[in-house]
XYZ file of C-alpha atoms in Angstrom:
365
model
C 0.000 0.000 0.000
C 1.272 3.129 -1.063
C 2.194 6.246 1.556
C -0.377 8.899 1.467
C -1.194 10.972 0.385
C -2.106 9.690 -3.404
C -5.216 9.803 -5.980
C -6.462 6.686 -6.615
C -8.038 6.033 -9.583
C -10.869 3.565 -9.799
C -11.035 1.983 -13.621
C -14.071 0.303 -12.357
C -15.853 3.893 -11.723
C -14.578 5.231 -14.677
C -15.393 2.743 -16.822
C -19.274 3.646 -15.733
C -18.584 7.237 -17.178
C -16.771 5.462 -20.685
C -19.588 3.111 -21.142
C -22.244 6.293 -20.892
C -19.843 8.367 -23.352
C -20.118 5.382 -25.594
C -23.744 5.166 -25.351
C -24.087 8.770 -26.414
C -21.875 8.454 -29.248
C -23.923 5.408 -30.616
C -27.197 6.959 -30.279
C -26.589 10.561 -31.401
C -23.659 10.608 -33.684
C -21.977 12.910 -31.702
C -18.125 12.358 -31.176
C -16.157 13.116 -27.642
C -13.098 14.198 -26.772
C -11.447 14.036 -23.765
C -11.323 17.886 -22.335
C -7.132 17.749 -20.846
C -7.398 21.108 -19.108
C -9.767 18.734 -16.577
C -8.311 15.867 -16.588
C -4.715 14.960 -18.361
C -3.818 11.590 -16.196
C -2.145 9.608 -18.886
C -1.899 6.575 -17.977
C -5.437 5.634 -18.235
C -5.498 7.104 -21.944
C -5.171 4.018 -23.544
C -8.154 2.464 -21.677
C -10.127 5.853 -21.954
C -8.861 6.040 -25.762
C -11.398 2.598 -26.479
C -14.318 4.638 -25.632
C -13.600 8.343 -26.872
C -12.683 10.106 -29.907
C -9.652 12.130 -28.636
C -8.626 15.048 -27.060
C -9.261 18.789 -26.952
C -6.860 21.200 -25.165
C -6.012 24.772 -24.410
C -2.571 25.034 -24.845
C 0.716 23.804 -26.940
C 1.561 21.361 -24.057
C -1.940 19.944 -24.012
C -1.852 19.301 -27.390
C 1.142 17.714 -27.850
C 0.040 15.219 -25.057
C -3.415 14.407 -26.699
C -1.203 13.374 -29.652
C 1.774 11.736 -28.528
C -0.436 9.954 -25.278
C -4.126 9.748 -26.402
C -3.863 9.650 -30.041
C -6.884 9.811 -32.385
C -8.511 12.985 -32.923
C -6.366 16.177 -31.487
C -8.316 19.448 -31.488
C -6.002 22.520 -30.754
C -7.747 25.364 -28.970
C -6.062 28.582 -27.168
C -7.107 31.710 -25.862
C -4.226 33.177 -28.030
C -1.350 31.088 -29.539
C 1.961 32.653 -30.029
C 3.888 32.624 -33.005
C 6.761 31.088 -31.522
C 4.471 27.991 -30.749
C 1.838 27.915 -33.566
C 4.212 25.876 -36.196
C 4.363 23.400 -33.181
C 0.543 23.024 -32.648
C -0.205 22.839 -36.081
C 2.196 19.774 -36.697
C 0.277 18.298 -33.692
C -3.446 18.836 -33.942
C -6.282 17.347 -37.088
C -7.907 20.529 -36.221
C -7.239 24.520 -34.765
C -9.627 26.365 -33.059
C -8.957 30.094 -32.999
C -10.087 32.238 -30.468
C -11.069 35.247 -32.810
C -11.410 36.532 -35.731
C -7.998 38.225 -35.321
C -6.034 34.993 -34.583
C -7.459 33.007 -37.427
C -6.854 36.047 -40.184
C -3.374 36.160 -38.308
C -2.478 32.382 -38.426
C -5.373 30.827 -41.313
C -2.118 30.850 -43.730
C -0.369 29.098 -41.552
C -2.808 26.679 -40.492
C -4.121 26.329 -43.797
C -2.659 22.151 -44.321
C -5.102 21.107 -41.265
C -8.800 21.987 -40.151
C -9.487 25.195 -39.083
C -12.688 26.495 -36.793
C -13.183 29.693 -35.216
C -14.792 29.686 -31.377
C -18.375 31.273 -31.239
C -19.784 33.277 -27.859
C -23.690 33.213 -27.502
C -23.399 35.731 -24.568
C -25.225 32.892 -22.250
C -23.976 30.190 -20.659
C -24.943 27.979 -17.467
C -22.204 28.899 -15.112
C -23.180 30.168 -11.571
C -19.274 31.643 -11.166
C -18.309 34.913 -12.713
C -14.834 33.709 -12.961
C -15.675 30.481 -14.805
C -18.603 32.034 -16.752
C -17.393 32.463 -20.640
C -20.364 34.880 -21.018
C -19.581 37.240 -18.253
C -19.320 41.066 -19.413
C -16.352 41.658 -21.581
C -15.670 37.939 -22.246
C -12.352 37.376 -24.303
C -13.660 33.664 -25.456
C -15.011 33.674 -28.736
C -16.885 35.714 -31.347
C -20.664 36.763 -30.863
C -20.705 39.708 -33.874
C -22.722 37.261 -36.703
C -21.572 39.725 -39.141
C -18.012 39.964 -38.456
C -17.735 36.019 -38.622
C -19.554 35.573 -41.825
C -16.988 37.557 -43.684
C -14.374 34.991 -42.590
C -16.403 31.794 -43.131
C -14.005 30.962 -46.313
C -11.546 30.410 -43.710
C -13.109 28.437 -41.789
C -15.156 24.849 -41.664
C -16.435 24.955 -38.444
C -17.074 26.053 -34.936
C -16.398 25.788 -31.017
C -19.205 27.192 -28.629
C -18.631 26.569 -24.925
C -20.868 27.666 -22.584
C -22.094 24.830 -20.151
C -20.629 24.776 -17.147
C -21.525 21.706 -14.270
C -25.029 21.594 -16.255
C -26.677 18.793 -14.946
C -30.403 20.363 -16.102
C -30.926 18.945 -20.021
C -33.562 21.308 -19.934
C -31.220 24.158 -19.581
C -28.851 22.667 -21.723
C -31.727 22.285 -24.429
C -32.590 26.050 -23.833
C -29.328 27.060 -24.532
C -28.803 25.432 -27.603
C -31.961 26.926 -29.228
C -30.596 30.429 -28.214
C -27.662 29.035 -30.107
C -29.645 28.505 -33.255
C -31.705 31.651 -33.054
C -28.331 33.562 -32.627
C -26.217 31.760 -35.122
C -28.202 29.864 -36.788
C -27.635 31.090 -40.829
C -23.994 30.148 -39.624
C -24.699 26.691 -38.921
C -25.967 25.831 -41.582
C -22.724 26.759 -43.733
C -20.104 24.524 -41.877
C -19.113 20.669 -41.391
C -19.021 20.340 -37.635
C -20.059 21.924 -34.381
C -18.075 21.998 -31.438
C -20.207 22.132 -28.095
C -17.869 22.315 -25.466
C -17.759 20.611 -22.424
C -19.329 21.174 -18.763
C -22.590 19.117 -20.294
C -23.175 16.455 -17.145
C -24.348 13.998 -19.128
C -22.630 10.731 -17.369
C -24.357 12.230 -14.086
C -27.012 10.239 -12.497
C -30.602 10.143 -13.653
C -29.672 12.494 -17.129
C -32.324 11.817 -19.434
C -29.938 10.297 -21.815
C -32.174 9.224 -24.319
C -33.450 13.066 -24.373
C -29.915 14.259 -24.612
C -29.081 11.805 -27.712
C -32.424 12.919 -29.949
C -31.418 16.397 -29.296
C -27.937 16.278 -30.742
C -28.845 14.096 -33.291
C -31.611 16.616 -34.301
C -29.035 19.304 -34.425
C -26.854 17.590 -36.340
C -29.248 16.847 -38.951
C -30.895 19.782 -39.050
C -27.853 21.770 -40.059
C -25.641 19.002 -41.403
C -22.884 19.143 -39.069
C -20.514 16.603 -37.322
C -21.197 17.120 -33.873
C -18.475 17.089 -30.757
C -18.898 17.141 -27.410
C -15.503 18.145 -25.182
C -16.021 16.005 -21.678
C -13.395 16.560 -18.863
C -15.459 16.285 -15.574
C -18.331 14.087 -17.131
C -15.482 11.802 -18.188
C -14.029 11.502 -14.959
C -16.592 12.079 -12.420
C -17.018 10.020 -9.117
C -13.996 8.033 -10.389
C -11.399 9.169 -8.031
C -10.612 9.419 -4.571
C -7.539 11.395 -2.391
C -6.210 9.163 0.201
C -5.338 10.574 2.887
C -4.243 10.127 6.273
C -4.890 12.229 9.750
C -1.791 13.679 11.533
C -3.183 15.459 14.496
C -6.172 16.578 16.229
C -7.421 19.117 18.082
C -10.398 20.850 19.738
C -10.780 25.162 18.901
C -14.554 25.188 19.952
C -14.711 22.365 17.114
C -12.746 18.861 16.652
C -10.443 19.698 14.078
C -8.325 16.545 12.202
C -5.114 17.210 10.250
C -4.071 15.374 7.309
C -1.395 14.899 5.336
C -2.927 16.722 2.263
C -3.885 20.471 1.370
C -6.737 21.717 -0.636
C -3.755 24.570 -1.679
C -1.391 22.449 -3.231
C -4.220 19.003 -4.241
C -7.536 20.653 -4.679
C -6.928 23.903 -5.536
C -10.807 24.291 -7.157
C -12.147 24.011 -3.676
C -10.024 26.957 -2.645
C -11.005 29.134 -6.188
C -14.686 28.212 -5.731
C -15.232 28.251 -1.800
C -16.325 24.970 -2.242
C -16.585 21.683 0.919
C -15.023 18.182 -0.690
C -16.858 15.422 -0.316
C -16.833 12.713 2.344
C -18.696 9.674 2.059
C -21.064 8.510 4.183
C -21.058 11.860 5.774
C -22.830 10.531 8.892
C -22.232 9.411 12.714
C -22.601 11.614 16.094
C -18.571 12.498 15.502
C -18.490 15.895 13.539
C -14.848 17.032 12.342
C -13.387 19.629 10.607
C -11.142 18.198 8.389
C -7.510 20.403 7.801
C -4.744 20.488 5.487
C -1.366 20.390 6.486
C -0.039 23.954 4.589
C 0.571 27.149 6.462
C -2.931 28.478 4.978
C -5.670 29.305 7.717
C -8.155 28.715 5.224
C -6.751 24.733 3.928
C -9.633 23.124 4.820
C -11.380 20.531 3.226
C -15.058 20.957 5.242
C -16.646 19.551 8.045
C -18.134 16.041 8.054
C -19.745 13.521 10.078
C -18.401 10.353 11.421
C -19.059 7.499 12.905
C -16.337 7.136 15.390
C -13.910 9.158 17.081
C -11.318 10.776 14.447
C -7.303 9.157 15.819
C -4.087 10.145 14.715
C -3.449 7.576 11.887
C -7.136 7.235 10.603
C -7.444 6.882 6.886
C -9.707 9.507 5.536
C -11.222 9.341 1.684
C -11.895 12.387 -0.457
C -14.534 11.567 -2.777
C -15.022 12.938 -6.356
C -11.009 13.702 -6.770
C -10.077 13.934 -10.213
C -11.215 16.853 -12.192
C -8.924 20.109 -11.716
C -7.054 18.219 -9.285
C -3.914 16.554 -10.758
C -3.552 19.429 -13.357
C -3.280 22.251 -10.809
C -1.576 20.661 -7.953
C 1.450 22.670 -7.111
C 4.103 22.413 -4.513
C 3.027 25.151 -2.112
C 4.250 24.791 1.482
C 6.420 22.049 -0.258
C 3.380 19.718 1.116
C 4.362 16.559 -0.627
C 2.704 15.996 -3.983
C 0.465 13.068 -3.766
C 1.300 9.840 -5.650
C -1.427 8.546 -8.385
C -2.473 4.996 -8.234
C -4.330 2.813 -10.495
C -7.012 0.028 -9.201
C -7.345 -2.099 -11.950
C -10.766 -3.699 -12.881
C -9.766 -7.056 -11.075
C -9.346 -5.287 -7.728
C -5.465 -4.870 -7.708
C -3.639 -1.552 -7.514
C -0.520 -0.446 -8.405
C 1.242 3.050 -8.128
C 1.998 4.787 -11.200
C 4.100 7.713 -10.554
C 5.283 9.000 -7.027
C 6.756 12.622 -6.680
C 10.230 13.322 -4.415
C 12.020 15.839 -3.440
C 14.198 15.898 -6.780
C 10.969 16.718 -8.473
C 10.235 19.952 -6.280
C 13.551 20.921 -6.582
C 13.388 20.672 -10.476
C 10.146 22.715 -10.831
C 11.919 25.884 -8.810
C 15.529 27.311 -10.206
């Protein structure tokens, strides 16, 4: 058994998530790529790679790992690419994305041996977060003039539009996609595929699958596109766990546990979006806060039930672990960087990569 702390990756959880991704691709047409800015853990690529299309990314790093680890379909996307990297992302990616309508005139020459799209803004979107919401006021991602874009449709074959984010409601999601055909509808109709992002919960429980599957299919006939769907979290979701182990406790007017982790340096989402991880079975008489370890008097991971007494040396399991966890961990505090660990679908585990001191040395100069 490994030293905590570590993410453990279930294949047996995942695999539920694969074999709803599959579904949808059977039933609507629709193709799926694996979204890396959520999720980049590469050694499950070539079990995830049976059951998705291939990867979309946000940067020349991310694409050149889609490619080289994932294979199959590699969409580029950036915010803005730089021109000491585009030659780079081109040889690496069946299709670019460009951000605007500036990028694409500035780089379509370029580009112009692979697939080029441009990324579309409806000006809605699902998110509840101003800092995650890609229609907030002033938004950088994407076009929204329909006039601007149709003089540059020569350059392009088709287009990105992301603006789900944790939508579990299909109603909403429906909504949203017919203010996406009222908006840009006569645009539609003039490409060969149609990006739709990610942050769709699809692989959730109880999504209406069926519902979601005639809906895509209808847009895709409708306008005659190739649709994609981008999952990161629906790929991953309730898949993962963060092992970790309790160091110390105290009482402060509340029990307070400390473990060998940090929402700072292994969470860091929970920290961005005030958020409480997840603890499962959440009940008992024993109520805990639950610490990290950094020098942060806000690391904490949330308060949760138990049904015995919290001791030094307790095992303690963060549920729901892997999206926007292993891609933003950092080495803050120098808190140790968790190990990742595989359990296989017969049961057995075994530790893919563990993190020492060399390796926090080598990230700093």
């Amino acid at each position: 058994m490994p030293h905590t702390p570590y993410y453990l990756i279930d294949k047996s959880k995942l695999l539920r998530n694969m074999e709803k991704i599959a579904y949808v691709r059977e039933h609507s047409g629709a193709k799926a790529l694996l979204a890396l800015k959520c999720f980049a853990t590469w050694s499950v690529f070539d079990f995830m790679s049976d059951y998705m299309d291939g990867t979309t990314s946000s940067s020349l790093h991310e694409v050149k790992l889609g490619r080289k680890k994932f294979g199959k379909e590699t969409h580029a996307y950036s915010v803005a690419y730089a021109d000491s990297e585009i030659d780079e992302v081109i040889e690496n990616a069946d299709k670019i994305i460009f951000n605007s309508i500036s990028q694409l005139n500035r780089f379509a020459d370029a580009a112009s041996g692979i697939v080029r799209g441009l990324r579309l803004n409806p000006q809605v979107s699902s998110s509840s977060f101003d800092l995650a919401d890609p229609a907030r006021p002033f938004s950088r991602l994407g076009e929204w003039d329909v006039t601007k874009v149709e003089a540059v449709m020569d350059r392009i074959s088709g287009f990105m539009i992301h603006n789900n984010c944790e939508n579990a409601d299909f109603d909403l999601f429906d909504k949203m996609l017919g203010d996406i055909e009222t908006k840009f509808g006569t645009l539609l109709s003039r490409v060969e595929w149609v990006s739709l992002g990610g942050g769709i919960h699809f692989t959730g429980d109880n999504y209406p699958l069926d519902k979601f599957c005639a809906r895509l299919k209808a847009f895709s006939e409708k306008y005659g596109v190739q649709v994609y769907l981008e999952p990161g979290e629906a790929s991953i979701t309730k898949s993962t766990t963060l092992e970790v182990t309790v160091l110390d406790t105290l009482f402060n007017g509340k029990n307070l546990a400390i473990v060998d982790s940090s929402i700072e340096a292994h969470m860091l989402d929970l920290l961005i979006y005030r958020e409480t991880a997840k603890v499962e079975p959440n009940t008992g008489d024993h109520t805990y806060m639950i610490c990290g370890k950094s020098c942060l008097a806000g690391d904490v991971f949330g308060e949760f039930n138990f049904e015995n007494e919290i001791r030094v040396g307790d095992r303690v399991s963060i549920q729901d672990a892997a999206g926007y966890t292993m891609v933003k961990k950092n080495w803050f505090n120098g808190v140790g960087m968790p190990s990742i660990v595989i359990k296989e679908l017969d049961g057995s585990e075994r530790v893919v990569r563990e993190f020492t001191f060399d390796d926090y040395v080598s990230s700093l100069s």
